[in-house]
Amino acid sequence: MGDDPEPAVDPDTQRTAVRDGYDGLAGTYDRERDDAEAPLVESFLGTLDAGARVLDAGCGQGTPVLNRLPDGVDAVGVDLSASMLGLARERTAAPLVRGDLTRLPVATDAVDAVTALHSVIHVPLSEHAAVYREFARVLRPGGRLYVTCATGEEGWAGANDDWLGSGELMAWSFPGRERTRELLTEAGFAVTATRRLGDGVADDDGGEWLHLFASLSAE
Ligand SMILES: C[S@@+](CC[C@H](N)C(=O)[O-])C[C@H]1O[C@@H](n2cnc3c(N)ncnc32)[C@H](O)[C@@H]1O
């Protein structure tokens, strides 16, 4: 894949394709999604103090985070796709907002934790740094991040014009795992733990994802 896996597509075109794709395949994705991360999500959410606020960034259909918020933990879900947010609405009373990970509709220092499961992977590579800066902006100093990224050393970007047999196009952009760590460091995060886990969508190729836990600098 080389050093620059970005396909010859501009970021706004990819964003629109991803939004339209999820609007079209929301029900399919929801049916295919398994709950493989449940123990990791429960463990992460379980360490938050009562009164903590969570941003689920790219919350999609409201699983596996918004549907299992502990008592006393508040959350907001942000997603590009109205159809995905419609599914999330059936699972949570948390506020849900249509918005973009590169320009979060969330105030500075507003949340104690950010979860971003399988969402940053759809953002054009040239905008990953902006996403992590946004996560750092909305988190209070010392706040916590749980994000999934690719396990591979090399980056990859591409699209599937019939993802999950839905007839919808979907696009992904992954930096290599070390590049992701660099971007997190540049945004002020220190990685505290990682776990590799099988894919959460049934008919994918069985690949693994890197589940990465990080803390924002306390200063
Ligand atoms: C694979 S789904 C993941 C949903 C859920 N977090 C999960 O783990 O199943 C990816 C979600 O990210 C959202 N998404 C992709 N790019 C986004 C962006 N730039 N801003 C906000 N949401 C985005 C999509 O609309 C979709 O709902």
PDB file of C-alpha atoms and ligand atoms in Angstrom:
ATOM      1  CA  MET A   1       0.000   0.000   0.000  1.00  0.00           C
ATOM      2  CA  GLY A   2       2.983   2.315   0.352  1.00  0.00           C
ATOM      3  CA  ASP A   3       3.263   5.432   2.483  1.00  0.00           C
ATOM      4  CA  ASP A   4       0.175   7.204   1.224  1.00  0.00           C
ATOM      5  CA  PRO A   5      -2.810   4.905   0.958  1.00  0.00           C
ATOM      6  CA  GLU A   6      -5.305   7.730   0.423  1.00  0.00           C
ATOM      7  CA  PRO A   7      -7.340   7.013  -2.717  1.00  0.00           C
ATOM      8  CA  ALA A   8      -7.813   9.760  -5.270  1.00  0.00           C
ATOM      9  CA  VAL A   9     -11.010  11.007  -3.703  1.00  0.00           C
ATOM     10  CA  ASP A  10     -11.449  14.302  -1.909  1.00  0.00           C
ATOM     11  CA  PRO A  11     -12.477  14.303   1.779  1.00  0.00           C
ATOM     12  CA  ASP A  12     -15.928  15.782   1.208  1.00  0.00           C
ATOM     13  CA  THR A  13     -16.728  13.153  -1.408  1.00  0.00           C
ATOM     14  CA  GLN A  14     -15.720  10.387   1.004  1.00  0.00           C
ATOM     15  CA  ARG A  15     -17.715  11.959   3.858  1.00  0.00           C
ATOM     16  CA  THR A  16     -20.827  12.156   1.672  1.00  0.00           C
ATOM     17  CA  ALA A  17     -20.359   8.591   0.460  1.00  0.00           C
ATOM     18  CA  VAL A  18     -19.994   7.291   4.028  1.00  0.00           C
ATOM     19  CA  ARG A  19     -23.057   9.223   5.217  1.00  0.00           C
ATOM     20  CA  ASP A  20     -25.197   8.094   2.300  1.00  0.00           C
ATOM     21  CA  GLY A  21     -23.881   4.556   2.615  1.00  0.00           C
ATOM     22  CA  TYR A  22     -24.860   4.296   6.289  1.00  0.00           C
ATOM     23  CA  ASP A  23     -28.197   5.955   5.609  1.00  0.00           C
ATOM     24  CA  GLY A  24     -28.828   3.156   3.100  1.00  0.00           C
ATOM     25  CA  LEU A  25     -27.433   0.195   5.041  1.00  0.00           C
ATOM     26  CA  ALA A  26     -28.222   1.101   8.651  1.00  0.00           C
ATOM     27  CA  GLY A  27     -30.569  -1.854   9.137  1.00  0.00           C
ATOM     28  CA  THR A  28     -28.140  -4.275   7.490  1.00  0.00           C
ATOM     29  CA  TYR A  29     -25.229  -3.118   9.639  1.00  0.00           C
ATOM     30  CA  ASP A  30     -27.366  -3.317  12.756  1.00  0.00           C
ATOM     31  CA  ARG A  31     -28.324  -6.928  11.997  1.00  0.00           C
ATOM     32  CA  GLU A  32     -24.731  -7.922  11.239  1.00  0.00           C
ATOM     33  CA  ARG A  33     -23.152  -6.192  14.228  1.00  0.00           C
ATOM     34  CA  ASP A  34     -22.203  -8.558  17.011  1.00  0.00           C
ATOM     35  CA  ASP A  35     -21.412  -7.633  20.600  1.00  0.00           C
ATOM     36  CA  ALA A  36     -17.796  -8.765  20.695  1.00  0.00           C
ATOM     37  CA  GLU A  37     -16.579  -5.663  22.498  1.00  0.00           C
ATOM     38  CA  ALA A  38     -19.134  -5.809  25.302  1.00  0.00           C
ATOM     39  CA  PRO A  39     -16.604  -6.795  28.011  1.00  0.00           C
ATOM     40  CA  LEU A  40     -14.180  -4.053  26.951  1.00  0.00           C
ATOM     41  CA  VAL A  41     -16.904  -1.415  26.782  1.00  0.00           C
ATOM     42  CA  GLU A  42     -18.343  -2.453  30.150  1.00  0.00           C
ATOM     43  CA  SER A  43     -14.907  -2.380  31.719  1.00  0.00           C
ATOM     44  CA  PHE A  44     -14.154   1.071  30.268  1.00  0.00           C
ATOM     45  CA  LEU A  45     -17.509   2.559  31.268  1.00  0.00           C
ATOM     46  CA  GLY A  46     -17.311   0.859  34.657  1.00  0.00           C
ATOM     47  CA  THR A  47     -14.227   2.852  35.630  1.00  0.00           C
ATOM     48  CA  LEU A  48     -15.972   6.200  35.146  1.00  0.00           C
ATOM     49  CA  ASP A  49     -17.097   8.135  38.192  1.00  0.00           C
ATOM     50  CA  ALA A  50     -20.757   8.823  38.873  1.00  0.00           C
ATOM     51  CA  GLY A  51     -21.664  12.016  37.066  1.00  0.00           C
ATOM     52  CA  ALA A  52     -19.186  11.367  34.256  1.00  0.00           C
ATOM     53  CA  ARG A  53     -20.063  12.543  30.755  1.00  0.00           C
ATOM     54  CA  VAL A  54     -19.247  10.446  27.682  1.00  0.00           C
ATOM     55  CA  LEU A  55     -19.153  11.375  24.011  1.00  0.00           C
ATOM     56  CA  ASP A  56     -19.820   8.384  21.746  1.00  0.00           C
ATOM     57  CA  ALA A  57     -18.246   9.639  18.531  1.00  0.00           C
ATOM     58  CA  GLY A  58     -19.695   7.875  15.522  1.00  0.00           C
ATOM     59  CA  CYS A  59     -22.266   6.244  17.798  1.00  0.00           C
ATOM     60  CA  GLY A  60     -24.081   4.679  14.859  1.00  0.00           C
ATOM     61  CA  GLN A  61     -26.980   2.464  15.902  1.00  0.00           C
ATOM     62  CA  GLY A  62     -26.402   3.042  19.621  1.00  0.00           C
ATOM     63  CA  THR A  63     -24.506  -0.161  20.331  1.00  0.00           C
ATOM     64  CA  PRO A  64     -22.219  -1.157  21.964  1.00  0.00           C
ATOM     65  CA  VAL A  65     -21.854   1.987  24.097  1.00  0.00           C
ATOM     66  CA  LEU A  66     -25.051   4.021  24.436  1.00  0.00           C
ATOM     67  CA  ASN A  67     -27.143   0.921  25.165  1.00  0.00           C
ATOM     68  CA  ARG A  68     -25.066   0.023  28.214  1.00  0.00           C
ATOM     69  CA  LEU A  69     -24.379   3.279  30.038  1.00  0.00           C
ATOM     70  CA  PRO A  70     -24.020   2.683  33.783  1.00  0.00           C
ATOM     71  CA  ASP A  71     -26.406   4.501  36.092  1.00  0.00           C
ATOM     72  CA  GLY A  72     -25.155   8.000  36.763  1.00  0.00           C
ATOM     73  CA  VAL A  73     -23.134   8.273  33.550  1.00  0.00           C
ATOM     74  CA  ASP A  74     -24.476  10.698  30.958  1.00  0.00           C
ATOM     75  CA  ALA A  75     -23.664  10.579  27.269  1.00  0.00           C
ATOM     76  CA  VAL A  76     -24.156  12.288  23.963  1.00  0.00           C
ATOM     77  CA  GLY A  77     -23.983  10.462  20.644  1.00  0.00           C
ATOM     78  CA  VAL A  78     -22.723  12.137  17.476  1.00  0.00           C
ATOM     79  CA  ASP A  79     -22.982  10.609  14.021  1.00  0.00           C
ATOM     80  CA  LEU A  80     -23.133  11.656  10.369  1.00  0.00           C
ATOM     81  CA  SER A  81     -25.991   9.343   9.460  1.00  0.00           C
ATOM     82  CA  ALA A  82     -29.607  10.178  10.288  1.00  0.00           C
ATOM     83  CA  SER A  83     -30.626   6.557   9.743  1.00  0.00           C
ATOM     84  CA  MET A  84     -28.051   5.278  12.203  1.00  0.00           C
ATOM     85  CA  LEU A  85     -29.140   7.898  14.740  1.00  0.00           C
ATOM     86  CA  GLY A  86     -32.731   6.761  14.207  1.00  0.00           C
ATOM     87  CA  LEU A  87     -31.741   3.249  15.318  1.00  0.00           C
ATOM     88  CA  ALA A  88     -29.796   4.655  18.269  1.00  0.00           C
ATOM     89  CA  ARG A  89     -32.896   6.593  19.330  1.00  0.00           C
ATOM     90  CA  GLU A  90     -34.650   3.273  19.965  1.00  0.00           C
ATOM     91  CA  ARG A  91     -31.898   2.229  22.387  1.00  0.00           C
ATOM     92  CA  THR A  92     -31.002   5.264  24.438  1.00  0.00           C
ATOM     93  CA  ALA A  93     -32.419   8.382  26.009  1.00  0.00           C
ATOM     94  CA  ALA A  94     -29.058  10.139  25.550  1.00  0.00           C
ATOM     95  CA  PRO A  95     -29.024  13.246  23.351  1.00  0.00           C
ATOM     96  CA  LEU A  96     -28.115  12.372  19.753  1.00  0.00           C
ATOM     97  CA  VAL A  97     -26.698  14.936  17.365  1.00  0.00           C
ATOM     98  CA  ARG A  98     -25.909  14.782  13.672  1.00  0.00           C
ATOM     99  CA  GLY A  99     -22.365  15.975  13.228  1.00  0.00           C
ATOM    100  CA  ASP A 100     -18.896  15.285  11.927  1.00  0.00           C
ATOM    101  CA  LEU A 101     -15.960  13.921  13.899  1.00  0.00           C
ATOM    102  CA  THR A 102     -13.709  16.631  12.454  1.00  0.00           C
ATOM    103  CA  ARG A 103     -15.993  19.417  13.756  1.00  0.00           C
ATOM    104  CA  LEU A 104     -17.695  18.032  16.828  1.00  0.00           C
ATOM    105  CA  PRO A 105     -20.833  19.879  17.965  1.00  0.00           C
ATOM    106  CA  VAL A 106     -19.585  19.601  21.556  1.00  0.00           C
ATOM    107  CA  ALA A 107     -18.130  22.289  23.845  1.00  0.00           C
ATOM    108  CA  THR A 108     -14.462  22.401  24.844  1.00  0.00           C
ATOM    109  CA  ASP A 109     -13.579  20.377  28.004  1.00  0.00           C
ATOM    110  CA  ALA A 110     -17.172  19.120  28.110  1.00  0.00           C
ATOM    111  CA  VAL A 111     -16.691  15.367  28.557  1.00  0.00           C
ATOM    112  CA  ASP A 112     -14.730  12.954  30.744  1.00  0.00           C
ATOM    113  CA  ALA A 113     -14.465  10.189  28.154  1.00  0.00           C
ATOM    114  CA  VAL A 114     -14.744   9.674  24.405  1.00  0.00           C
ATOM    115  CA  THR A 115     -15.595   6.355  22.791  1.00  0.00           C
ATOM    116  CA  ALA A 116     -15.087   5.973  19.040  1.00  0.00           C
ATOM    117  CA  LEU A 117     -15.674   2.389  17.954  1.00  0.00           C
ATOM    118  CA  HIS A 118     -15.226   1.682  14.243  1.00  0.00           C
ATOM    119  CA  SER A 119     -15.919   5.283  13.253  1.00  0.00           C
ATOM    120  CA  VAL A 120     -12.586   7.089  12.770  1.00  0.00           C
ATOM    121  CA  ILE A 121     -11.760   4.360  10.232  1.00  0.00           C
ATOM    122  CA  HIS A 122     -14.234   5.990   7.824  1.00  0.00           C
ATOM    123  CA  VAL A 123     -12.659   9.454   8.036  1.00  0.00           C
ATOM    124  CA  PRO A 124     -10.341  10.380   5.162  1.00  0.00           C
ATOM    125  CA  LEU A 125      -6.737   9.864   6.195  1.00  0.00           C
ATOM    126  CA  SER A 126      -5.869  13.529   5.792  1.00  0.00           C
ATOM    127  CA  GLU A 127      -8.437  14.319   8.521  1.00  0.00           C
ATOM    128  CA  HIS A 128      -7.470  11.797  11.223  1.00  0.00           C
ATOM    129  CA  ALA A 129      -5.224  14.362  12.922  1.00  0.00           C
ATOM    130  CA  ALA A 130      -8.170  16.792  13.051  1.00  0.00           C
ATOM    131  CA  VAL A 131     -10.386  14.103  14.623  1.00  0.00           C
ATOM    132  CA  TYR A 132      -7.910  13.372  17.418  1.00  0.00           C
ATOM    133  CA  ARG A 133      -7.450  17.110  18.009  1.00  0.00           C
ATOM    134  CA  GLU A 134     -11.231  17.383  18.322  1.00  0.00           C
ATOM    135  CA  PHE A 135     -11.308  14.505  20.816  1.00  0.00           C
ATOM    136  CA  ALA A 136      -8.612  16.339  22.830  1.00  0.00           C
ATOM    137  CA  ARG A 137     -10.543  19.610  22.637  1.00  0.00           C
ATOM    138  CA  VAL A 138     -13.835  18.231  23.956  1.00  0.00           C
ATOM    139  CA  LEU A 139     -12.204  16.111  26.691  1.00  0.00           C
ATOM    140  CA  ARG A 140     -11.349  17.637  30.029  1.00  0.00           C
ATOM    141  CA  PRO A 141      -7.642  17.472  30.930  1.00  0.00           C
ATOM    142  CA  GLY A 142      -6.844  13.901  31.937  1.00  0.00           C
ATOM    143  CA  GLY A 143      -9.930  12.609  30.100  1.00  0.00           C
ATOM    144  CA  ARG A 144     -10.038   9.114  28.622  1.00  0.00           C
ATOM    145  CA  LEU A 145     -10.349   7.776  25.091  1.00  0.00           C
ATOM    146  CA  TYR A 146     -11.359   4.345  23.753  1.00  0.00           C
ATOM    147  CA  VAL A 147     -10.891   4.111  19.987  1.00  0.00           C
ATOM    148  CA  THR A 148     -10.631   1.234  17.523  1.00  0.00           C
ATOM    149  CA  CYS A 149      -8.139   1.310  14.696  1.00  0.00           C
ATOM    150  CA  ALA A 150      -6.444  -1.030  12.260  1.00  0.00           C
ATOM    151  CA  THR A 151      -3.922  -3.606  13.489  1.00  0.00           C
ATOM    152  CA  GLY A 152      -1.742  -3.508  10.378  1.00  0.00           C
ATOM    153  CA  GLU A 153       1.648  -1.875  10.082  1.00  0.00           C
ATOM    154  CA  GLU A 154       0.732  -0.434   6.693  1.00  0.00           C
ATOM    155  CA  GLY A 155      -2.099   1.961   6.048  1.00  0.00           C
ATOM    156  CA  TRP A 156      -4.983   1.083   3.768  1.00  0.00           C
ATOM    157  CA  ALA A 157      -7.725   3.041   2.068  1.00  0.00           C
ATOM    158  CA  GLY A 158     -10.423   1.833  -0.231  1.00  0.00           C
ATOM    159  CA  ALA A 159     -14.080   1.198  -0.838  1.00  0.00           C
ATOM    160  CA  ASN A 160     -16.561  -1.643  -1.338  1.00  0.00           C
ATOM    161  CA  ASP A 161     -19.499  -0.887  -3.625  1.00  0.00           C
ATOM    162  CA  ASP A 162     -21.708  -3.617  -2.119  1.00  0.00           C
ATOM    163  CA  TRP A 163     -20.772  -3.703   1.546  1.00  0.00           C
ATOM    164  CA  LEU A 164     -22.452  -6.479   3.520  1.00  0.00           C
ATOM    165  CA  GLY A 165     -24.435  -7.289   0.385  1.00  0.00           C
ATOM    166  CA  SER A 166     -26.497  -4.144   0.943  1.00  0.00           C
ATOM    167  CA  GLY A 167     -25.916  -2.672  -2.498  1.00  0.00           C
ATOM    168  CA  GLU A 168     -24.436   0.397  -0.787  1.00  0.00           C
ATOM    169  CA  LEU A 169     -20.943   1.773  -1.239  1.00  0.00           C
ATOM    170  CA  MET A 170     -18.747   2.141   1.822  1.00  0.00           C
ATOM    171  CA  ALA A 171     -15.269   3.669   2.179  1.00  0.00           C
ATOM    172  CA  TRP A 172     -12.526   3.284   4.784  1.00  0.00           C
ATOM    173  CA  SER A 173      -9.168   4.932   5.489  1.00  0.00           C
ATOM    174  CA  PHE A 174      -6.740   3.401   7.987  1.00  0.00           C
ATOM    175  CA  PRO A 175      -3.321   4.717   8.852  1.00  0.00           C
ATOM    176  CA  GLY A 176      -0.910   2.015   9.992  1.00  0.00           C
ATOM    177  CA  ARG A 177      -1.096   1.358  13.738  1.00  0.00           C
ATOM    178  CA  GLU A 178       2.129   3.231  14.534  1.00  0.00           C
ATOM    179  CA  ARG A 179       0.900   6.266  12.584  1.00  0.00           C
ATOM    180  CA  THR A 180      -2.296   6.199  14.645  1.00  0.00           C
ATOM    181  CA  ARG A 181      -0.218   6.226  17.823  1.00  0.00           C
ATOM    182  CA  GLU A 182       1.802   9.182  16.481  1.00  0.00           C
ATOM    183  CA  LEU A 183      -1.379  11.107  15.711  1.00  0.00           C
ATOM    184  CA  LEU A 184      -2.695  10.429  19.211  1.00  0.00           C
ATOM    185  CA  THR A 185       0.581  11.566  20.772  1.00  0.00           C
ATOM    186  CA  GLU A 186       0.555  14.725  18.671  1.00  0.00           C
ATOM    187  CA  ALA A 187      -2.972  15.448  19.929  1.00  0.00           C
ATOM    188  CA  GLY A 188      -1.848  15.102  23.571  1.00  0.00           C
ATOM    189  CA  PHE A 189      -2.830  11.496  24.334  1.00  0.00           C
ATOM    190  CA  ALA A 190      -0.769   8.783  26.012  1.00  0.00           C
ATOM    191  CA  VAL A 191      -1.757   5.236  25.119  1.00  0.00           C
ATOM    192  CA  THR A 192      -2.417   3.266  28.311  1.00  0.00           C
ATOM    193  CA  ALA A 193      -3.504  -0.134  26.962  1.00  0.00           C
ATOM    194  CA  THR A 194      -4.284  -1.987  23.759  1.00  0.00           C
ATOM    195  CA  ARG A 195      -6.246  -5.147  22.957  1.00  0.00           C
ATOM    196  CA  ARG A 196      -6.669  -7.014  19.682  1.00  0.00           C
ATOM    197  CA  LEU A 197     -10.147  -8.337  19.049  1.00  0.00           C
ATOM    198  CA  GLY A 198     -11.950 -10.023  16.175  1.00  0.00           C
ATOM    199  CA  ASP A 199     -14.215  -8.022  13.957  1.00  0.00           C
ATOM    200  CA  GLY A 200     -17.643  -6.985  15.190  1.00  0.00           C
ATOM    201  CA  VAL A 201     -19.408  -7.384  11.858  1.00  0.00           C
ATOM    202  CA  ALA A 202     -20.320 -10.944  11.003  1.00  0.00           C
ATOM    203  CA  ASP A 203     -19.529 -11.305   7.346  1.00  0.00           C
ATOM    204  CA  ASP A 204     -16.304  -9.322   7.213  1.00  0.00           C
ATOM    205  CA  ASP A 205     -13.074 -11.160   6.579  1.00  0.00           C
ATOM    206  CA  GLY A 206     -12.569 -12.117  10.197  1.00  0.00           C
ATOM    207  CA  GLY A 207      -9.818  -9.556  10.649  1.00  0.00           C
ATOM    208  CA  GLU A 208      -8.826  -8.117  13.973  1.00  0.00           C
ATOM    209  CA  TRP A 209      -9.059  -4.559  15.241  1.00  0.00           C
ATOM    210  CA  LEU A 210      -6.819  -2.752  17.679  1.00  0.00           C
ATOM    211  CA  HIS A 211      -8.782  -1.489  20.683  1.00  0.00           C
ATOM    212  CA  LEU A 212      -6.754   1.362  22.015  1.00  0.00           C
ATOM    213  CA  PHE A 213      -7.174   3.101  25.371  1.00  0.00           C
ATOM    214  CA  ALA A 214      -5.533   6.464  25.996  1.00  0.00           C
ATOM    215  CA  SER A 215      -5.509   9.343  28.442  1.00  0.00           C
ATOM    216  CA  LEU A 216      -5.309  13.000  27.596  1.00  0.00           C
ATOM    217  CA  SER A 217      -2.531  14.950  29.229  1.00  0.00           C
ATOM    218  CA  ALA A 218      -3.728  16.365  32.561  1.00  0.00           C
ATOM    219  CA  GLU A 219      -2.246  19.816  31.822  1.00  0.00           C
TER     220      GLU A 219
HETATM  221  C1  LIG B   1     -19.089   0.997  11.548  1.00  0.00           C
HETATM  222  S1  LIG B   1     -20.258   2.160  12.163  1.00  0.00           S
HETATM  223  C2  LIG B   1     -19.895   2.038  13.912  1.00  0.00           C
HETATM  224  C3  LIG B   1     -21.078   2.338  14.763  1.00  0.00           C
HETATM  225  C4  LIG B   1     -20.864   1.969  16.252  1.00  0.00           C
HETATM  226  N1  LIG B   1     -19.910   2.891  16.865  1.00  0.00           N
HETATM  227  C5  LIG B   1     -20.362   0.561  16.365  1.00  0.00           C
HETATM  228  O1  LIG B   1     -19.290   0.341  16.940  1.00  0.00           O
HETATM  229  O2  LIG B   1     -21.038  -0.349  15.848  1.00  0.00           O
HETATM  230  C6  LIG B   1     -19.481   3.712  11.772  1.00  0.00           C
HETATM  231  C7  LIG B   1     -20.299   4.904  12.164  1.00  0.00           C
HETATM  232  O3  LIG B   1     -19.470   6.072  12.076  1.00  0.00           O
HETATM  233  C8  LIG B   1     -20.212   7.105  11.479  1.00  0.00           C
HETATM  234  N2  LIG B   1     -19.285   8.043  10.847  1.00  0.00           N
HETATM  235  C9  LIG B   1     -18.419   7.793   9.840  1.00  0.00           C
HETATM  236  N3  LIG B   1     -17.723   8.900   9.530  1.00  0.00           N
HETATM  237  C10 LIG B   1     -18.161   9.868  10.370  1.00  0.00           C
HETATM  238  C11 LIG B   1     -17.829  11.240  10.545  1.00  0.00           C
HETATM  239  N4  LIG B   1     -16.903  11.843   9.779  1.00  0.00           N
HETATM  240  N5  LIG B   1     -18.472  11.944  11.496  1.00  0.00           N
HETATM  241  C12 LIG B   1     -19.435  11.346  12.276  1.00  0.00           C
HETATM  242  N6  LIG B   1     -19.780  10.056  12.155  1.00  0.00           N
HETATM  243  C13 LIG B   1     -19.154   9.320  11.213  1.00  0.00           C
HETATM  244  C14 LIG B   1     -21.092   6.405  10.473  1.00  0.00           C
HETATM  245  O4  LIG B   1     -22.194   7.191  10.081  1.00  0.00           O
HETATM  246  C15 LIG B   1     -21.474   5.142  11.227  1.00  0.00           C
HETATM  247  O5  LIG B   1     -22.655   5.302  11.955  1.00  0.00           O
END
